[in-house]
PDB file of C-alpha atoms in Angstrom:
ATOM      1  CA  MET B  38      91.597  20.945 117.241  1.00 43.00           C
ATOM      2  CA  SER B  39      90.388  19.500 113.945  1.00 43.00           C
ATOM      3  CA  SER B  40      92.135  17.969 110.959  1.00 41.00           C
ATOM      4  CA  GLU B  41      90.832  17.391 107.414  1.00 41.00           C
ATOM      5  CA  THR B  42      92.501  16.045 104.290  1.00 36.00           C
ATOM      6  CA  ALA B  43      92.233  17.952 101.026  1.00 37.00           C
ATOM      7  CA  GLY B  44      90.593  15.970  98.203  1.00 38.00           C
ATOM      8  CA  THR B  45      88.205  13.993 100.424  1.00 35.00           C
ATOM      9  CA  PRO B  46      85.325  16.381 101.110  1.00 36.00           C
ATOM     10  CA  PRO B  47      82.578  15.017 103.338  1.00 39.00           C
ATOM     11  CA  THR B  48      79.788  16.085 100.947  1.00 41.00           C
ATOM     12  CA  GLY B  49      79.497  17.582  97.479  1.00 41.00           C
ATOM     13  CA  SER B  50      82.358  18.267  95.078  1.00 39.00           C
ATOM     14  CA  GLU B  51      84.056  21.028  97.066  1.00 44.00           C
ATOM     15  CA  THR B  52      85.410  21.148 100.615  1.00 42.00           C
ATOM     16  CA  PRO B  53      83.281  23.579 102.620  1.00 44.00           C
ATOM     17  CA  PRO B  54      85.193  26.456 104.184  1.00 47.00           C
ATOM     18  CA  ALA B  55      86.027  26.256 107.872  1.00 48.00           C
ATOM     19  CA  ALA B  56      83.694  28.056 110.204  1.00 52.00           C
ATOM     20  CA  SER B  57      84.820  31.543 111.102  1.00 56.00           C
ATOM     21  CA  PHE B  58      84.809  32.566 114.748  1.00 62.00           C
ATOM     22  CA  GLU B  59      84.584  36.193 115.779  1.00 70.00           C
ATOM     23  CA  ALA B  60      87.227  37.410 118.195  1.00 76.00           C
ATOM     24  CA  PRO B  61      85.820  38.836 121.434  1.00 84.00           C
ATOM     25  CA  ALA B  62      88.167  41.833 121.208  1.00 90.00           C
ATOM     26  CA  ASP B  63      91.012  43.420 119.231  1.00 95.00           C
ATOM     27  CA  LEU B  64      93.519  41.792 121.607  1.00 96.00           C
ATOM     28  CA  VAL B  65      93.444  38.662 123.763  1.00 95.00           C
ATOM     29  CA  VAL B  66      95.626  38.531 126.875  1.00 95.00           C
ATOM     30  CA  VAL B  67      96.026  34.993 128.207  1.00 92.00           C
ATOM     31  CA  ALA B  68      96.473  35.352 131.949  1.00 91.00           C
ATOM     32  CA  ASP B  69      94.831  35.020 135.311  1.00 90.00           C
ATOM     33  CA  PRO B  70      92.122  37.733 135.092  1.00 89.00           C
ATOM     34  CA  GLN B  71      93.425  39.131 138.403  1.00 90.00           C
ATOM     35  CA  ASP B  72      97.047  39.274 137.215  1.00 92.00           C
ATOM     36  CA  PRO B  73      98.271  42.862 137.867  1.00 93.00           C
ATOM     37  CA  VAL B  74     100.205  43.049 134.593  1.00 93.00           C
ATOM     38  CA  ALA B  75      97.189  41.865 132.597  1.00 94.00           C
ATOM     39  CA  VAL B  76      94.906  44.363 134.327  1.00 95.00           C
ATOM     40  CA  GLU B  77      97.231  47.315 133.706  1.00 94.00           C
ATOM     41  CA  LEU B  78      97.967  46.261 130.139  1.00 94.00           C
ATOM     42  CA  ALA B  79      94.277  45.906 129.339  1.00 95.00           C
ATOM     43  CA  ALA B  80      93.563  49.344 130.819  1.00 95.00           C
ATOM     44  CA  TYR B  81      96.330  50.951 128.757  1.00 95.00           C
ATOM     45  CA  VAL B  82      95.314  49.337 125.462  1.00 95.00           C
ATOM     46  CA  THR B  83      91.668  50.247 126.103  1.00 96.00           C
ATOM     47  CA  GLU B  84      92.687  53.881 126.663  1.00 96.00           C
ATOM     48  CA  GLN B  85      94.293  53.794 123.222  1.00 95.00           C
ATOM     49  CA  GLY B  86      90.979  52.882 121.601  1.00 95.00           C
ATOM     50  CA  ARG B  87      91.382  49.096 121.338  1.00 95.00           C
ATOM     51  CA  SER B  88      89.247  46.431 122.994  1.00 96.00           C
ATOM     52  CA  VAL B  89      90.886  43.781 125.170  1.00 95.00           C
ATOM     53  CA  ALA B  90      89.757  40.417 126.524  1.00 95.00           C
ATOM     54  CA  VAL B  91      91.703  38.891 129.424  1.00 95.00           C
ATOM     55  CA  LEU B  92      91.048  35.138 129.360  1.00 93.00           C
ATOM     56  CA  ASP B  93      92.425  32.343 131.489  1.00 90.00           C
ATOM     57  CA  VAL B  94      94.024  29.277 129.920  1.00 88.00           C
ATOM     58  CA  PHE B  95      90.736  27.346 129.758  1.00 89.00           C
ATOM     59  CA  ASP B  96      88.633  30.095 128.156  1.00 91.00           C
ATOM     60  CA  ALA B  97      91.386  31.118 125.749  1.00 91.00           C
ATOM     61  CA  ALA B  98      91.893  27.547 124.536  1.00 90.00           C
ATOM     62  CA  GLN B  99      88.175  27.233 123.741  1.00 89.00           C
ATOM     63  CA  LEU B 100      88.144  30.469 121.771  1.00 91.00           C
ATOM     64  CA  PHE B 101      90.393  29.220 118.969  1.00 91.00           C
ATOM     65  CA  THR B 102      90.116  26.528 116.333  1.00 89.00           C
ATOM     66  CA  VAL B 103      93.144  25.058 114.551  1.00 88.00           C
ATOM     67  CA  THR B 104      92.409  23.368 111.235  1.00 90.00           C
ATOM     68  CA  THR B 105      94.924  21.560 109.014  1.00 86.00           C
ATOM     69  CA  ARG B 106      94.467  20.909 105.320  1.00 87.00           C
ATOM     70  CA  ALA B 107      97.145  19.524 103.030  1.00 85.00           C
ATOM     71  CA  GLY B 108      99.831  20.279 105.602  1.00 83.00           C
ATOM     72  CA  THR B 109      98.751  23.891 106.120  1.00 87.00           C
ATOM     73  CA  ALA B 110      97.435  25.033 109.489  1.00 86.00           C
ATOM     74  CA  THR B 111      94.819  27.737 109.916  1.00 89.00           C
ATOM     75  CA  VAL B 112      94.061  29.441 113.225  1.00 91.00           C
ATOM     76  CA  ASP B 113      90.724  31.153 113.694  1.00 90.00           C
ATOM     77  CA  PRO B 114      90.198  33.853 114.853  1.00 92.00           C
ATOM     78  CA  PRO B 115      93.566  35.427 113.923  1.00 92.00           C
ATOM     79  CA  VAL B 116      93.652  37.883 116.816  1.00 94.00           C
ATOM     80  CA  PRO B 117      96.843  39.315 118.415  1.00 95.00           C
ATOM     81  CA  LEU B 118      97.903  37.585 121.629  1.00 94.00           C
ATOM     82  CA  VAL B 119      99.878  38.455 124.737  1.00 94.00           C
ATOM     83  CA  LEU B 120     100.882  35.415 126.784  1.00 90.00           C
ATOM     84  CA  LEU B 121     101.175  36.012 130.527  1.00 88.00           C
ATOM     85  CA  LEU B 122     100.727  32.387 131.462  1.00 77.00           C
ATOM     86  CA  PRO B 123     100.422  31.682 135.178  1.00 63.00           C
ATOM     87  CA  ALA B 124     102.759  29.127 136.695  1.00 57.00           C
ATOM     88  CA  PRO B 125     101.234  25.650 137.086  1.00 53.00           C
ATOM     89  CA  PRO B 126     100.251  24.643 140.620  1.00 50.00           C
ATOM     90  CA  GLU B 127     103.189  23.332 142.606  1.00 47.00           C
ATOM     91  CA  ARG B 128     101.106  20.413 143.838  1.00 52.00           C
ATOM     92  CA  ARG B 129      98.617  18.265 141.925  1.00 54.00           C
ATOM     93  CA  THR B 130      95.050  19.390 142.596  1.00 64.00           C
ATOM     94  CA  GLY B 131      93.520  16.329 140.931  1.00 69.00           C
ATOM     95  CA  PHE B 132      94.108  14.138 137.908  1.00 72.00           C
ATOM     96  CA  ASP B 133      91.107  15.423 135.931  1.00 74.00           C
ATOM     97  CA  ALA B 134      91.980  19.070 136.547  1.00 73.00           C
ATOM     98  CA  GLU B 135      95.609  18.486 135.617  1.00 74.00           C
ATOM     99  CA  PHE B 136      94.603  16.620 132.447  1.00 79.00           C
ATOM    100  CA  GLN B 137      92.251  19.421 131.388  1.00 78.00           C
ATOM    101  CA  LEU B 138      94.910  22.037 132.055  1.00 76.00           C
ATOM    102  CA  GLY B 139      97.399  20.061 129.952  1.00 79.00           C
ATOM    103  CA  GLU B 140      94.957  19.776 127.051  1.00 86.00           C
ATOM    104  CA  CYS B 141      94.132  23.481 127.122  1.00 85.00           C
ATOM    105  CA  PHE B 142      97.784  24.396 127.441  1.00 84.00           C
ATOM    106  CA  ALA B 143      98.649  22.247 124.399  1.00 86.00           C
ATOM    107  CA  GLN B 144      95.888  23.885 122.369  1.00 88.00           C
ATOM    108  CA  LEU B 145      97.128  27.352 123.296  1.00 89.00           C
ATOM    109  CA  TRP B 146     100.714  26.400 122.446  1.00 87.00           C
ATOM    110  CA  ALA B 147      99.588  25.346 118.954  1.00 88.00           C
ATOM    111  CA  VAL B 148      97.472  28.479 118.500  1.00 91.00           C
ATOM    112  CA  ALA B 149     100.236  30.858 119.573  1.00 90.00           C
ATOM    113  CA  ALA B 150     102.879  29.074 117.514  1.00 89.00           C
ATOM    114  CA  LEU B 151     100.823  28.857 114.311  1.00 91.00           C
ATOM    115  CA  THR B 152      98.654  31.999 114.199  1.00 92.00           C
ATOM    116  CA  PRO B 153      99.631  34.626 111.613  1.00 92.00           C
ATOM    117  CA  ALA B 154      98.624  37.362 114.082  1.00 94.00           C
ATOM    118  CA  PRO B 155     101.241  39.084 116.271  1.00 95.00           C
ATOM    119  CA  VAL B 156     102.069  37.204 119.479  1.00 93.00           C
ATOM    120  CA  VAL B 157     104.125  38.609 122.347  1.00 92.00           C
ATOM    121  CA  ASN B 158     106.465  35.775 123.386  1.00 85.00           C
ATOM    122  CA  ARG B 159     105.361  33.379 120.682  1.00 87.00           C
ATOM    123  CA  PRO B 160     106.271  29.849 121.845  1.00 84.00           C
ATOM    124  CA  ALA B 161     108.818  27.819 119.912  1.00 72.00           C
ATOM    125  CA  GLY B 162     109.335  24.074 119.750  1.00 64.00           C
ATOM    126  CA  THR B 163     111.065  23.875 123.118  1.00 60.00           C
ATOM    127  CA  LEU B 164     109.418  25.944 125.849  1.00 59.00           C
ATOM    128  CA  VAL B 165     106.677  28.548 126.152  1.00 62.00           C
ATOM    129  CA  ALA B 166     109.166  30.717 128.047  1.00 68.00           C
ATOM    130  CA  GLY B 167     111.639  30.807 125.177  1.00 68.00           C
ATOM    131  CA  ARG B 168     114.928  29.035 125.898  1.00 76.00           C
ATOM    132  CA  THR B 169     115.117  30.130 129.534  1.00 78.00           C
ATOM    133  CA  THR B 170     115.793  27.625 132.318  1.00 74.00           C
ATOM    134  CA  ARG B 171     115.986  27.629 136.097  1.00 71.00           C
ATOM    135  CA  SER B 172     119.768  27.553 135.684  1.00 73.00           C
ATOM    136  CA  ALA B 173     121.263  31.031 135.393  1.00 75.00           C
ATOM    137  CA  ALA B 174     124.439  29.550 133.906  1.00 76.00           C
ATOM    138  CA  VAL B 175     122.592  27.622 131.173  1.00 77.00           C
ATOM    139  CA  THR B 176     120.322  30.573 130.373  1.00 80.00           C
ATOM    140  CA  GLY B 177     123.338  32.877 130.216  1.00 78.00           C
ATOM    141  CA  ARG B 178     125.166  30.608 127.784  1.00 82.00           C
ATOM    142  CA  ARG B 179     122.107  30.320 125.591  1.00 85.00           C
ATOM    143  CA  ALA B 180     121.846  34.116 125.649  1.00 84.00           C
ATOM    144  CA  GLY B 181     125.493  34.501 124.622  1.00 83.00           C
ATOM    145  CA  GLU B 182     126.504  35.850 128.043  1.00 82.00           C
ATOM    146  CA  HIS B 183     128.913  33.768 130.118  1.00 75.00           C
ATOM    147  CA  GLY B 184     129.129  34.161 133.900  1.00 66.00           C
ATOM    148  CA  ASN B 185     130.015  32.023 136.869  1.00 66.00           C
ATOM    149  CA  GLY B 186     129.364  28.314 136.737  1.00 76.00           C
ATOM    150  CA  GLU B 187     126.779  26.548 138.869  1.00 78.00           C
ATOM    151  CA  LEU B 188     126.840  23.478 141.068  1.00 80.00           C
ATOM    152  CA  PHE B 189     123.952  21.001 141.226  1.00 84.00           C
ATOM    153  CA  SER B 190     123.759  18.432 144.006  1.00 87.00           C
ATOM    154  CA  HIS B 191     121.297  16.066 145.672  1.00 88.00           C
ATOM    155  CA  ALA B 192     123.011  16.789 149.016  1.00 90.00           C
ATOM    156  CA  TYR B 193     123.605  20.184 150.598  1.00 91.00           C
ATOM    157  CA  PRO B 194     126.698  21.469 148.727  1.00 89.00           C
ATOM    158  CA  ARG B 195     129.916  22.891 150.079  1.00 86.00           C
ATOM    159  CA  PRO B 196     131.753  25.747 148.325  1.00 87.00           C
ATOM    160  CA  GLY B 197     134.870  24.953 146.359  1.00 80.00           C
ATOM    161  CA  ASP B 198     137.461  27.426 145.121  1.00 79.00           C
ATOM    162  CA  PRO B 199     136.108  30.970 145.567  1.00 77.00           C
ATOM    163  CA  GLU B 200     134.742  32.708 142.460  1.00 73.00           C
ATOM    164  CA  GLY B 201     133.166  35.561 144.377  1.00 74.00           C
ATOM    165  CA  GLU B 202     132.428  36.887 147.839  1.00 78.00           C
ATOM    166  CA  ALA B 203     129.442  34.715 148.771  1.00 84.00           C
ATOM    167  CA  PHE B 204     128.232  31.191 147.950  1.00 86.00           C
ATOM    168  CA  TRP B 205     124.453  31.113 147.515  1.00 82.00           C
ATOM    169  CA  VAL B 206     122.439  27.889 147.657  1.00 88.00           C
ATOM    170  CA  GLU B 207     118.898  27.395 146.320  1.00 84.00           C
ATOM    171  CA  ASP B 208     116.609  24.501 147.193  1.00 84.00           C
ATOM    172  CA  PHE B 209     114.863  23.254 144.039  1.00 75.00           C
ATOM    173  CA  GLY B 210     111.909  21.949 146.038  1.00 76.00           C
ATOM    174  CA  THR B 211     111.018  25.222 147.758  1.00 79.00           C
ATOM    175  CA  LEU B 212     112.823  27.654 145.414  1.00 68.00           C
ATOM    176  CA  ARG B 213     114.197  29.380 148.519  1.00 79.00           C
ATOM    177  CA  ALA B 214     117.834  30.489 148.672  1.00 80.00           C
ATOM    178  CA  GLY B 215     120.323  31.296 151.403  1.00 84.00           C
ATOM    179  CA  ARG B 216     123.945  32.306 151.764  1.00 86.00           C
ATOM    180  CA  TRP B 217     126.169  29.397 152.807  1.00 88.00           C
ATOM    181  CA  PRO B 218     126.360  28.073 155.486  1.00 89.00           C
ATOM    182  CA  GLU B 219     122.740  29.177 155.981  1.00 87.00           C
ATOM    183  CA  ARG B 220     120.588  26.316 154.754  1.00 88.00           C
ATOM    184  CA  PRO B 221     117.412  27.267 152.855  1.00 87.00           C
ATOM    185  CA  PRO B 222     114.128  25.530 153.745  1.00 88.00           C
ATOM    186  CA  GLY B 223     113.643  22.199 151.997  1.00 89.00           C
ATOM    187  CA  ASN B 224     115.326  18.873 151.469  1.00 87.00           C
ATOM    188  CA  GLY B 225     117.004  19.439 148.096  1.00 85.00           C
ATOM    189  CA  PRO B 226     118.165  18.911 145.452  1.00 88.00           C
ATOM    190  CA  TYR B 227     120.212  22.095 145.344  1.00 89.00           C
ATOM    191  CA  ARG B 228     121.651  24.646 142.947  1.00 83.00           C
ATOM    192  CA  ALA B 229     124.532  26.859 144.069  1.00 85.00           C
ATOM    193  CA  ARG B 230     126.864  29.504 142.677  1.00 81.00           C
ATOM    194  CA  TRP B 231     129.291  32.213 143.741  1.00 81.00           C
ATOM    195  CA  THR B 232     128.262  35.864 143.658  1.00 77.00           C
ATOM    196  CA  ASP B 233     128.852  39.140 145.464  1.00 73.00           C
ATOM    197  CA  ALA B 234     127.995  39.455 149.146  1.00 69.00           C
ATOM    198  CA  ASP B 235     125.868  42.540 148.470  1.00 72.00           C
ATOM    199  CA  PRO B 236     125.326  42.497 144.706  1.00 73.00           C
ATOM    200  CA  ALA B 237     124.315  45.609 142.767  1.00 83.00           C
ATOM    201  CA  THR B 238     121.868  44.894 139.970  1.00 86.00           C
ATOM    202  CA  GLU B 239     120.279  46.624 137.013  1.00 93.00           C
ATOM    203  CA  THR B 240     117.143  45.444 135.246  1.00 94.00           C
ATOM    204  CA  VAL B 241     116.482  45.991 131.549  1.00 96.00           C
ATOM    205  CA  VAL B 242     113.024  45.430 130.079  1.00 96.00           C
ATOM    206  CA  VAL B 243     113.002  44.352 126.443  1.00 96.00           C
ATOM    207  CA  LEU B 244     110.139  44.347 123.966  1.00 95.00           C
ATOM    208  CA  GLY B 245     110.265  43.854 120.221  1.00 90.00           C
ATOM    209  CA  GLY B 246     113.904  44.756 119.706  1.00 93.00           C
ATOM    210  CA  CYS B 247     113.933  47.746 122.090  1.00 96.00           C
ATOM    211  CA  GLY B 248     115.325  47.890 125.614  1.00 96.00           C
ATOM    212  CA  TRP B 249     114.906  50.247 128.589  1.00 97.00           C
ATOM    213  CA  ARG B 250     116.930  50.306 131.802  1.00 96.00           C
ATOM    214  CA  CYS B 251     114.940  50.580 135.023  1.00 94.00           C
ATOM    215  CA  THR B 252     117.337  53.041 136.699  1.00 92.00           C
ATOM    216  CA  THR B 253     119.230  56.149 135.697  1.00 90.00           C
ATOM    217  CA  ALA B 254     122.570  54.930 137.085  1.00 90.00           C
ATOM    218  CA  ASP B 255     125.658  55.872 135.074  1.00 92.00           C
ATOM    219  CA  LEU B 256     126.045  52.557 133.253  1.00 93.00           C
ATOM    220  CA  ASP B 257     125.966  53.620 129.613  1.00 93.00           C
ATOM    221  CA  HIS B 258     129.457  52.193 129.074  1.00 94.00           C
ATOM    222  CA  LEU B 259     128.118  48.678 129.719  1.00 94.00           C
ATOM    223  CA  ASP B 260     125.566  48.880 126.840  1.00 94.00           C
ATOM    224  CA  LEU B 261     123.052  46.896 128.873  1.00 95.00           C
ATOM    225  CA  GLU B 262     120.164  47.829 126.583  1.00 96.00           C
ATOM    226  CA  GLY B 263     121.923  46.470 123.497  1.00 96.00           C
ATOM    227  CA  ARG B 264     123.173  43.372 125.302  1.00 95.00           C
ATOM    228  CA  SER B 265     119.714  42.728 126.709  1.00 96.00           C
ATOM    229  CA  VAL B 266     118.069  42.933 123.281  1.00 96.00           C
ATOM    230  CA  ALA B 267     120.665  40.520 121.887  1.00 95.00           C
ATOM    231  CA  ALA B 268     120.212  38.164 124.845  1.00 93.00           C
ATOM    232  CA  ALA B 269     116.410  38.212 124.586  1.00 93.00           C
ATOM    233  CA  THR B 270     116.610  37.524 120.852  1.00 92.00           C
ATOM    234  CA  ALA B 271     118.929  34.572 121.456  1.00 91.00           C
ATOM    235  CA  LEU B 272     116.495  33.244 124.066  1.00 90.00           C
ATOM    236  CA  GLY B 273     113.513  33.610 121.728  1.00 88.00           C
ATOM    237  CA  LEU B 274     111.745  36.232 123.856  1.00 90.00           C
ATOM    238  CA  ASP B 275     109.835  39.297 122.643  1.00 90.00           C
ATOM    239  CA  LEU B 276     109.052  40.578 126.138  1.00 93.00           C
ATOM    240  CA  ALA B 277     111.450  39.978 129.025  1.00 92.00           C
ATOM    241  CA  ALA B 278     113.094  41.530 132.052  1.00 93.00           C
ATOM    242  CA  LEU B 279     116.818  40.810 132.196  1.00 92.00           C
ATOM    243  CA  VAL B 280     118.629  41.247 135.502  1.00 89.00           C
ATOM    244  CA  TRP B 281     122.336  42.084 135.402  1.00 90.00           C
ATOM    245  CA  ARG B 282     124.799  41.933 138.298  1.00 84.00           C
ATOM    246  CA  VAL B 283     127.131  44.915 138.119  1.00 86.00           C
ATOM    247  CA  THR B 284     130.590  43.971 139.401  1.00 79.00           C
ATOM    248  CA  ASP B 285     134.061  45.468 139.863  1.00 74.00           C
ATOM    249  CA  GLY B 286     132.575  48.829 140.756  1.00 74.00           C
ATOM    250  CA  THR B 287     130.752  49.407 137.485  1.00 80.00           C
ATOM    251  CA  ALA B 288     133.364  47.900 135.179  1.00 82.00           C
ATOM    252  CA  THR B 289     131.513  44.721 134.206  1.00 85.00           C
ATOM    253  CA  ALA B 290     128.032  43.236 134.228  1.00 87.00           C
ATOM    254  CA  ARG B 291     126.900  39.633 134.186  1.00 84.00           C
ATOM    255  CA  LEU B 292     123.454  38.330 133.267  1.00 87.00           C
ATOM    256  CA  VAL B 293     121.937  36.559 136.286  1.00 81.00           C
ATOM    257  CA  HIS B 294     118.272  36.154 135.341  1.00 83.00           C
ATOM    258  CA  ALA B 295     115.953  36.376 132.336  1.00 87.00           C
ATOM    259  CA  GLU B 296     112.277  36.662 133.251  1.00 87.00           C
ATOM    260  CA  PRO B 297     109.851  36.020 130.349  1.00 87.00           C
ATOM    261  CA  PHE B 298     106.859  37.250 132.373  1.00 86.00           C
ATOM    262  CA  PRO B 299     108.014  40.529 134.006  1.00 88.00           C
ATOM    263  CA  ALA B 300     106.370  41.861 137.143  1.00 88.00           C
ATOM    264  CA  LEU B 301     104.265  45.013 137.085  1.00 91.00           C
ATOM    265  CA  GLU B 302     106.867  46.851 139.193  1.00 90.00           C
ATOM    266  CA  GLN B 303     109.459  46.244 136.475  1.00 90.00           C
ATOM    267  CA  LEU B 304     107.196  47.323 133.622  1.00 94.00           C
ATOM    268  CA  ARG B 305     105.958  50.489 135.347  1.00 92.00           C
ATOM    269  CA  MET B 306     109.495  51.877 135.528  1.00 93.00           C
ATOM    270  CA  VAL B 307     109.811  51.865 131.726  1.00 95.00           C
ATOM    271  CA  TRP B 308     106.193  52.266 130.667  1.00 94.00           C
ATOM    272  CA  LEU B 309     106.693  55.566 128.804  1.00 94.00           C
ATOM    273  CA  GLY B 310     108.769  53.702 126.245  1.00 95.00           C
ATOM    274  CA  LEU B 311     107.234  50.261 126.601  1.00 95.00           C
ATOM    275  CA  GLY B 312     103.585  51.213 126.143  1.00 94.00           C
ATOM    276  CA  PRO B 313     103.853  52.808 122.667  1.00 95.00           C
ATOM    277  CA  ARG B 314     106.191  50.033 121.529  1.00 96.00           C
ATOM    278  CA  LEU B 315     103.665  47.420 122.647  1.00 95.00           C
ATOM    279  CA  LEU B 316     100.998  48.953 120.400  1.00 95.00           C
ATOM    280  CA  GLU B 317     103.447  48.962 117.475  1.00 95.00           C
ATOM    281  CA  VAL B 318     104.199  45.261 117.989  1.00 95.00           C
ATOM    282  CA  LEU B 319     100.571  44.168 118.385  1.00 95.00           C
ATOM    283  CA  PHE B 320      98.959  46.415 115.781  1.00 95.00           C
ATOM    284  CA  PRO B 321     101.570  47.018 113.045  1.00 90.00           C
TER     285      PRO B 321
END
């Protein structure tokens, strides 16, 4: 990343223009090159006559240059981006590797936030994954959907007054969950909430203001597509899979999870609508 101040050119009377870097393709997907979603997405876009480069975090960060002059940032090359960022390693692999990953990640964050080109799930000032959190209750409130509360504890929690049929406990260290009194693997801390013993769920995939349900169940009266688009917008997500728990028969639905990096299985179920919309978003 470079920074120059207008009015103080290094040589001559005029500031030389920034170097221009040629994009390797019409679209850059930032992901593990073996990521199934990235592979399928690249194949689809290529079939539509566009070239695609799937780059990992390190290669993608080195592709771009961010220059600031007089308070204005320029990103070069201005190529459309899809962010399918892999999760960081759960354990430190080494200080140098972690430092390099952090530097590349910061560069990519700046590029994706500042580029004038279309970006699927453009990062904001808080998180790359929009305003989502590990807490379903907090994410739901941020999305404008209120459900059951959650309990956080350093010790294995006990259920209080019932707010559902089953009390589920998740270990934050292992991210494994179990139905109380079954104790998930790990030593805490814990997150717990009430839910149904055998919950029925519906998933809605959202992209660029459009939503598609993953099943054909008779749930039109719940307006899950519209609610999902509104929730994704509130969370700052362009692409997301929102999971709803359908309760009271099919009378109500509560948002239980918002996934900013949907799995291939979720996307395949709605690809007939999602694919064309993706091209519209990336190449307006």
